[in-house]
PDB file of C-alpha atoms in Angstrom:
ATOM      1  CA  MET A   1       0.563  -0.295  -0.073  1.00 52.00           C
ATOM      2  CA  PRO A   2       1.777   3.295  -0.760  1.00 59.00           C
ATOM      3  CA  PHE A   3       2.237   6.106   1.858  1.00 59.00           C
ATOM      4  CA  VAL A   4       0.895   9.312   1.252  1.00 61.00           C
ATOM      5  CA  LYS A   5       2.056  12.781   2.783  1.00 60.00           C
ATOM      6  CA  TYR A   6      -0.537  15.573   2.511  1.00 59.00           C
ATOM      7  CA  PRO A   7       1.236  18.952   2.157  1.00 63.00           C
ATOM      8  CA  LYS A   8       1.324  20.936   5.258  1.00 66.00           C
ATOM      9  CA  ASN A   9      -1.251  23.845   5.262  1.00 70.00           C
ATOM     10  CA  VAL A  10       1.459  26.914   4.460  1.00 68.00           C
ATOM     11  CA  GLU A  11      -0.077  30.585   5.242  1.00 70.00           C
ATOM     12  CA  PRO A  12       0.352  32.696   1.901  1.00 70.00           C
ATOM     13  CA  PRO A  13       3.231  34.966   2.594  1.00 66.00           C
ATOM     14  CA  TRP A  14       1.559  38.008   2.883  1.00 49.00           C
ATOM     15  CA  LYS A  15       0.144  37.108   6.635  1.00 59.00           C
ATOM     16  CA  ASP A  16       3.076  37.415   7.950  1.00 63.00           C
ATOM     17  CA  TRP A  17       4.560  40.456   6.358  1.00 55.00           C
ATOM     18  CA  ASP A  18       0.897  41.956   7.324  1.00 56.00           C
ATOM     19  CA  ARG A  19       1.824  40.440  11.054  1.00 61.00           C
ATOM     20  CA  LYS A  20       5.565  41.525  11.110  1.00 59.00           C
ATOM     21  CA  ALA A  21       4.293  45.558   9.887  1.00 57.00           C
ATOM     22  CA  GLN A  22       1.400  45.592  12.515  1.00 64.00           C
ATOM     23  CA  LYS A  23       3.125  48.567  14.793  1.00 68.00           C
ATOM     24  CA  SER A  24       3.598  47.342  19.002  1.00 69.00           C
ATOM     25  CA  GLY A  25       5.780  48.892  21.540  1.00 68.00           C
ATOM     26  CA  LEU A  26       7.312  52.242  21.350  1.00 72.00           C
ATOM     27  CA  ARG A  27       8.451  53.901  17.823  1.00 71.00           C
ATOM     28  CA  HIS A  28       9.915  56.920  16.750  1.00 77.00           C
ATOM     29  CA  THR A  29       8.129  59.435  15.222  1.00 84.00           C
ATOM     30  CA  VAL A  30       5.132  58.152  12.175  1.00 86.00           C
ATOM     31  CA  TYR A  31       4.056  60.532   9.470  1.00 83.00           C
ATOM     32  CA  SER A  32       0.849  60.829   7.981  1.00 87.00           C
ATOM     33  CA  VAL A  33       0.052  62.017   4.559  1.00 88.00           C
ATOM     34  CA  ASN A  34      -1.412  64.244   5.938  1.00 91.00           C
ATOM     35  CA  GLU A  35       2.090  65.770   7.093  1.00 91.00           C
ATOM     36  CA  ASP A  36       0.511  64.915  10.915  1.00 94.00           C
ATOM     37  CA  GLN A  37       2.641  63.075  13.089  1.00 95.00           C
ATOM     38  CA  TYR A  38       2.938  60.574  15.715  1.00 94.00           C
ATOM     39  CA  THR A  39       5.663  59.813  18.589  1.00 94.00           C
ATOM     40  CA  GLY A  40       5.129  56.915  21.170  1.00 93.00           C
ATOM     41  CA  GLU A  41       3.629  53.707  22.111  1.00 93.00           C
ATOM     42  CA  TRP A  42       1.546  51.742  19.427  1.00 91.00           C
ATOM     43  CA  LEU A  43      -0.091  48.103  19.982  1.00 89.00           C
ATOM     44  CA  ASN A  44      -1.606  45.963  17.035  1.00 85.00           C
ATOM     45  CA  ASN A  45      -1.284  48.461  14.967  1.00 87.00           C
ATOM     46  CA  GLN A  46      -2.986  51.377  17.278  1.00 90.00           C
ATOM     47  CA  LYS A  47      -1.710  54.423  18.983  1.00 93.00           C
ATOM     48  CA  HIS A  48      -1.321  53.009  23.261  1.00 93.00           C
ATOM     49  CA  GLY A  49       0.157  54.191  25.919  1.00 94.00           C
ATOM     50  CA  LYS A  50       1.683  57.069  26.137  1.00 95.00           C
ATOM     51  CA  GLY A  51       2.371  59.385  23.047  1.00 96.00           C
ATOM     52  CA  THR A  52       3.010  63.522  21.564  1.00 96.00           C
ATOM     53  CA  TYR A  53       0.055  64.080  18.288  1.00 96.00           C
ATOM     54  CA  VAL A  54       1.366  66.384  16.250  1.00 96.00           C
ATOM     55  CA  TRP A  55      -1.719  68.094  13.772  1.00 96.00           C
ATOM     56  CA  LYS A  56      -0.394  70.143  10.723  1.00 93.00           C
ATOM     57  CA  SER A  57      -3.097  71.865   9.560  1.00 92.00           C
ATOM     58  CA  SER A  58      -4.138  73.289  13.107  1.00 92.00           C
ATOM     59  CA  ASN A  59      -0.804  73.920  13.939  1.00 94.00           C
ATOM     60  CA  SER A  60      -2.123  72.126  17.878  1.00 96.00           C
ATOM     61  CA  ILE A  61      -0.600  69.716  19.781  1.00 97.00           C
ATOM     62  CA  TYR A  62      -1.367  66.382  21.812  1.00 98.00           C
ATOM     63  CA  GLU A  63       0.887  65.052  24.706  1.00 97.00           C
ATOM     64  CA  GLY A  64      -0.749  62.662  26.789  1.00 97.00           C
ATOM     65  CA  GLU A  65      -2.133  58.654  27.217  1.00 97.00           C
ATOM     66  CA  TRP A  66      -4.342  56.707  24.571  1.00 97.00           C
ATOM     67  CA  LYS A  67      -6.341  53.756  24.102  1.00 96.00           C
ATOM     68  CA  CYS A  68      -6.808  51.958  21.115  1.00 94.00           C
ATOM     69  CA  GLY A  69      -6.068  54.660  19.128  1.00 94.00           C
ATOM     70  CA  LYS A  70      -7.946  57.270  21.080  1.00 96.00           C
ATOM     71  CA  ARG A  71      -7.080  59.809  23.344  1.00 97.00           C
ATOM     72  CA  SER A  72      -8.195  58.148  26.869  1.00 97.00           C
ATOM     73  CA  GLY A  73      -6.234  59.256  30.488  1.00 97.00           C
ATOM     74  CA  PHE A  74      -4.743  62.284  30.850  1.00 98.00           C
ATOM     75  CA  GLY A  75      -3.242  64.711  28.154  1.00 98.00           C
ATOM     76  CA  THR A  76      -2.870  68.356  27.414  1.00 98.00           C
ATOM     77  CA  TYR A  77      -3.718  70.016  23.852  1.00 98.00           C
ATOM     78  CA  SER A  78      -2.237  72.924  23.119  1.00 97.00           C
ATOM     79  CA  VAL A  79      -2.261  74.512  20.094  1.00 97.00           C
ATOM     80  CA  GLN A  80       0.643  76.834  18.591  1.00 94.00           C
ATOM     81  CA  ASP A  81       0.463  80.846  18.860  1.00 92.00           C
ATOM     82  CA  PRO A  82       0.756  82.320  15.179  1.00 88.00           C
ATOM     83  CA  ASN A  83       2.564  85.294  16.974  1.00 88.00           C
ATOM     84  CA  THR A  84       5.108  83.728  18.631  1.00 90.00           C
ATOM     85  CA  GLY A  85       5.166  80.330  17.829  1.00 88.00           C
ATOM     86  CA  GLU A  86       4.945  78.562  21.179  1.00 92.00           C
ATOM     87  CA  TYR A  87       2.411  76.389  21.882  1.00 94.00           C
ATOM     88  CA  VAL A  88      -0.379  77.741  23.886  1.00 95.00           C
ATOM     89  CA  LYS A  89      -1.695  75.213  26.528  1.00 96.00           C
ATOM     90  CA  VAL A  90      -6.196  75.409  26.026  1.00 97.00           C
ATOM     91  CA  TYR A  91      -6.806  71.641  27.573  1.00 98.00           C
ATOM     92  CA  SER A  92      -5.364  69.564  30.915  1.00 98.00           C
ATOM     93  CA  GLY A  93      -6.874  66.704  32.357  1.00 98.00           C
ATOM     94  CA  SER A  94      -8.550  63.818  31.845  1.00 98.00           C
ATOM     95  CA  TRP A  95     -10.221  62.263  27.993  1.00 98.00           C
ATOM     96  CA  LYS A  96     -12.383  59.342  27.254  1.00 97.00           C
ATOM     97  CA  ASN A  97     -13.198  58.460  23.321  1.00 96.00           C
ATOM     98  CA  ASP A  98     -11.418  61.148  22.052  1.00 96.00           C
ATOM     99  CA  ARG A  99     -12.726  63.604  24.201  1.00 97.00           C
ATOM    100  CA  LYS A 100     -12.957  65.586  27.758  1.00 98.00           C
ATOM    101  CA  HIS A 101     -13.852  63.378  30.240  1.00 98.00           C
ATOM    102  CA  GLY A 102     -13.565  63.457  33.744  1.00 97.00           C
ATOM    103  CA  TYR A 103     -11.787  66.933  35.791  1.00 98.00           C
ATOM    104  CA  GLY A 104      -9.286  68.778  33.486  1.00 98.00           C
ATOM    105  CA  THR A 105      -9.049  73.243  32.750  1.00 98.00           C
ATOM    106  CA  HIS A 106      -9.889  74.666  29.795  1.00 98.00           C
ATOM    107  CA  PHE A 107      -8.473  77.935  28.823  1.00 97.00           C
ATOM    108  CA  TYR A 108     -10.322  79.937  26.207  1.00 96.00           C
ATOM    109  CA  THR A 109      -8.399  82.599  26.567  1.00 93.00           C
ATOM    110  CA  ASP A 110      -5.557  83.712  29.123  1.00 89.00           C
ATOM    111  CA  LYS A 111      -8.604  85.884  31.423  1.00 92.00           C
ATOM    112  CA  GLU A 112     -11.251  83.266  31.071  1.00 97.00           C
ATOM    113  CA  TYR A 113     -10.831  79.220  32.221  1.00 98.00           C
ATOM    114  CA  TYR A 114     -13.127  76.149  33.545  1.00 98.00           C
ATOM    115  CA  GLU A 115     -11.558  73.965  36.092  1.00 98.00           C
ATOM    116  CA  GLY A 116     -14.202  71.281  37.382  1.00 98.00           C
ATOM    117  CA  ASP A 117     -15.853  67.649  35.446  1.00 98.00           C
ATOM    118  CA  TRP A 118     -16.157  67.086  32.547  1.00 98.00           C
ATOM    119  CA  GLU A 119     -18.441  64.248  30.341  1.00 97.00           C
ATOM    120  CA  ALA A 120     -18.614  63.615  26.766  1.00 96.00           C
ATOM    121  CA  GLY A 121     -16.917  67.011  25.909  1.00 96.00           C
ATOM    122  CA  GLN A 122     -18.986  69.219  27.704  1.00 97.00           C
ATOM    123  CA  ARG A 123     -19.118  70.743  30.987  1.00 98.00           C
ATOM    124  CA  SER A 124     -21.155  67.958  33.699  1.00 97.00           C
ATOM    125  CA  GLY A 125     -20.947  67.579  36.893  1.00 97.00           C
ATOM    126  CA  TRP A 126     -19.320  70.151  39.615  1.00 98.00           C
ATOM    127  CA  GLY A 127     -17.324  73.328  38.384  1.00 98.00           C
ATOM    128  CA  ARG A 128     -15.867  77.065  38.008  1.00 98.00           C
ATOM    129  CA  MET A 129     -15.499  79.626  36.063  1.00 98.00           C
ATOM    130  CA  TYR A 130     -13.619  82.362  35.982  1.00 98.00           C
ATOM    131  CA  PHE A 131     -14.668  84.179  33.281  1.00 97.00           C
ATOM    132  CA  ALA A 132     -13.004  87.457  31.491  1.00 96.00           C
ATOM    133  CA  ASN A 133     -15.353  90.170  32.825  1.00 96.00           C
ATOM    134  CA  GLY A 134     -14.066  89.346  36.790  1.00 96.00           C
ATOM    135  CA  ASP A 135     -17.447  86.922  36.872  1.00 97.00           C
ATOM    136  CA  ILE A 136     -16.799  83.235  38.670  1.00 98.00           C
ATOM    137  CA  TYR A 137     -19.069  80.989  38.953  1.00 98.00           C
ATOM    138  CA  GLU A 138     -18.900  77.929  41.159  1.00 98.00           C
ATOM    139  CA  GLY A 139     -21.727  74.728  41.383  1.00 98.00           C
ATOM    140  CA  GLU A 140     -23.709  71.955  39.437  1.00 98.00           C
ATOM    141  CA  TRP A 141     -23.148  71.966  34.850  1.00 98.00           C
ATOM    142  CA  HIS A 142     -25.459  70.206  32.596  1.00 97.00           C
ATOM    143  CA  GLU A 143     -24.098  69.607  28.859  1.00 95.00           C
ATOM    144  CA  ASP A 144     -22.346  73.141  29.110  1.00 96.00           C
ATOM    145  CA  LYS A 145     -24.774  75.553  31.365  1.00 97.00           C
ATOM    146  CA  TYR A 146     -25.889  75.951  34.768  1.00 97.00           C
ATOM    147  CA  CYS A 147     -27.749  73.451  36.073  1.00 97.00           C
ATOM    148  CA  GLY A 148     -28.410  72.341  39.914  1.00 97.00           C
ATOM    149  CA  GLU A 149     -27.375  75.190  42.698  1.00 98.00           C
ATOM    150  CA  GLY A 150     -24.618  76.659  42.049  1.00 98.00           C
ATOM    151  CA  MET A 151     -23.349  80.841  42.915  1.00 98.00           C
ATOM    152  CA  LEU A 152     -22.831  83.677  40.809  1.00 98.00           C
ATOM    153  CA  ARG A 153     -20.757  85.895  42.055  1.00 97.00           C
ATOM    154  CA  LEU A 154     -20.151  88.637  39.949  1.00 97.00           C
ATOM    155  CA  ALA A 155     -17.682  91.653  39.496  1.00 95.00           C
ATOM    156  CA  ASN A 156     -19.364  94.179  41.715  1.00 93.00           C
ATOM    157  CA  GLU A 157     -18.741  91.704  44.748  1.00 93.00           C
ATOM    158  CA  ASN A 158     -23.057  90.969  44.258  1.00 95.00           C
ATOM    159  CA  ARG A 159     -24.271  87.470  43.914  1.00 96.00           C
ATOM    160  CA  TYR A 160     -26.317  85.002  43.430  1.00 98.00           C
ATOM    161  CA  GLU A 161     -27.609  81.603  45.452  1.00 97.00           C
ATOM    162  CA  GLY A 162     -29.653  79.310  44.963  1.00 97.00           C
ATOM    163  CA  SER A 163     -31.072  76.912  41.341  1.00 98.00           C
ATOM    164  CA  TRP A 164     -29.941  77.340  38.063  1.00 98.00           C
ATOM    165  CA  LYS A 165     -31.479  75.518  34.740  1.00 97.00           C
ATOM    166  CA  GLY A 166     -30.789  75.692  31.152  1.00 96.00           C
ATOM    167  CA  GLY A 167     -27.944  78.122  32.604  1.00 96.00           C
ATOM    168  CA  LYS A 168     -31.019  80.335  33.713  1.00 96.00           C
ATOM    169  CA  LYS A 169     -31.576  80.836  37.394  1.00 97.00           C
ATOM    170  CA  HIS A 170     -34.398  78.695  37.693  1.00 97.00           C
ATOM    171  CA  GLY A 171     -36.407  77.581  41.227  1.00 97.00           C
ATOM    172  CA  PRO A 172     -35.722  79.349  44.702  1.00 97.00           C
ATOM    173  CA  GLY A 173     -32.002  81.277  45.193  1.00 97.00           C
ATOM    174  CA  LYS A 174     -31.335  84.368  46.910  1.00 97.00           C
ATOM    175  CA  PHE A 175     -29.431  87.331  45.577  1.00 97.00           C
ATOM    176  CA  TYR A 176     -27.201  89.371  47.971  1.00 96.00           C
ATOM    177  CA  TYR A 177     -27.342  93.314  46.203  1.00 95.00           C
ATOM    178  CA  LEU A 178     -24.252  93.970  48.495  1.00 93.00           C
ATOM    179  CA  ASP A 179     -23.365  97.325  47.082  1.00 92.00           C
ATOM    180  CA  LYS A 180     -26.834  98.417  48.072  1.00 92.00           C
ATOM    181  CA  GLY A 181     -27.483  96.271  50.946  1.00 92.00           C
ATOM    182  CA  GLN A 182     -29.937  94.610  50.293  1.00 93.00           C
ATOM    183  CA  LEU A 183     -30.922  90.801  49.979  1.00 95.00           C
ATOM    184  CA  TYR A 184     -33.708  88.911  47.605  1.00 95.00           C
ATOM    185  CA  GLU A 185     -35.439  85.910  48.527  1.00 96.00           C
ATOM    186  CA  GLY A 186     -37.534  84.137  46.877  1.00 96.00           C
ATOM    187  CA  ILE A 187     -38.378  82.066  43.139  1.00 96.00           C
ATOM    188  CA  TRP A 188     -37.072  82.056  39.666  1.00 96.00           C
ATOM    189  CA  VAL A 189     -38.400  81.193  36.566  1.00 96.00           C
ATOM    190  CA  GLU A 190     -35.849  81.543  33.822  1.00 95.00           C
ATOM    191  CA  ASP A 191     -33.322  84.235  35.109  1.00 95.00           C
ATOM    192  CA  ILE A 192     -37.004  86.298  36.192  1.00 94.00           C
ATOM    193  CA  PRO A 193     -38.300  86.784  40.152  1.00 93.00           C
ATOM    194  CA  LYS A 194     -41.938  86.189  40.388  1.00 92.00           C
ATOM    195  CA  CYS A 195     -42.232  86.049  43.977  1.00 93.00           C
ATOM    196  CA  GLY A 196     -40.259  86.713  46.715  1.00 92.00           C
ATOM    197  CA  SER A 197     -38.849  89.404  49.189  1.00 92.00           C
ATOM    198  CA  MET A 198     -36.610  92.027  49.690  1.00 90.00           C
ATOM    199  CA  VAL A 199     -35.025  93.126  53.369  1.00 92.00           C
ATOM    200  CA  ASP A 200     -31.697  95.274  53.980  1.00 89.00           C
ATOM    201  CA  PHE A 201     -28.630  92.907  54.267  1.00 88.00           C
ATOM    202  CA  GLY A 202     -25.348  94.823  55.646  1.00 85.00           C
ATOM    203  CA  ARG A 203     -26.491  98.336  54.395  1.00 86.00           C
ATOM    204  CA  ALA A 204     -24.263 100.220  57.245  1.00 85.00           C
ATOM    205  CA  GLU A 205     -20.857  99.016  55.689  1.00 86.00           C
ATOM    206  CA  ALA A 206     -23.089  99.113  51.642  1.00 85.00           C
ATOM    207  CA  PRO A 207     -20.546 101.522  49.177  1.00 84.00           C
ATOM    208  CA  TYR A 208     -24.289 102.239  47.467  1.00 85.00           C
ATOM    209  CA  PRO A 209     -27.485 102.033  50.310  1.00 86.00           C
ATOM    210  CA  THR A 210     -30.517 103.468  48.397  1.00 86.00           C
ATOM    211  CA  LYS A 211     -31.826 106.228  50.110  1.00 83.00           C
ATOM    212  CA  TYR A 212     -33.733 105.026  52.317  1.00 81.00           C
ATOM    213  CA  PRO A 213     -33.910 101.464  54.407  1.00 83.00           C
ATOM    214  CA  ILE A 214     -36.906  99.225  53.511  1.00 79.00           C
ATOM    215  CA  PRO A 215     -39.395  99.367  56.494  1.00 76.00           C
ATOM    216  CA  GLU A 216     -39.871  96.196  58.437  1.00 72.00           C
ATOM    217  CA  VAL A 217     -43.605  94.450  57.462  1.00 65.00           C
ATOM    218  CA  LYS A 218     -45.657  93.694  60.310  1.00 62.00           C
TER     219      LYS A 218
END
């Protein structure tokens, strides 16, 4: 009886070549067709670990952590100043799936910035916003707007403490008119006070008190 020898199953050469071409581990700078460049760690041909990505078209740079090809973990995003050529920090904090997610600080200008919680690229959770005109908001956010409990302190030290919805004063709250020495407490609906009471508050220390004190209701 003749002995039959079957040939071994051999993978085509391109599969071995493709396996060797998969980037994994720390690599030198890899350039894209659009002239973007990445320097850092890889896993299964995806950016994974720590690395730096430079966008040619927007003159921006990201330095931080990656996961499965997307910015995830802690990282800093900066853009290049056209006048000085130096990179100016825009956001520093946590990322998830290429979006700001977790705790981080976003710089809108050199005088205006937000520090607090993010969710899917939007301010959501607790945070503090510093405005260029001197106003400060501290409290809860939802989808990039004031929502929940929070305090807005104006540049002239007057402030509102209470409920917010959709970026507007909505619900029970107090407004301290410290420049006039008065306090309004009541219910607000979409930034408009609907029902409440006004009393004197710190009138003696107020820089611009009203001409006459509010009479006591008896």
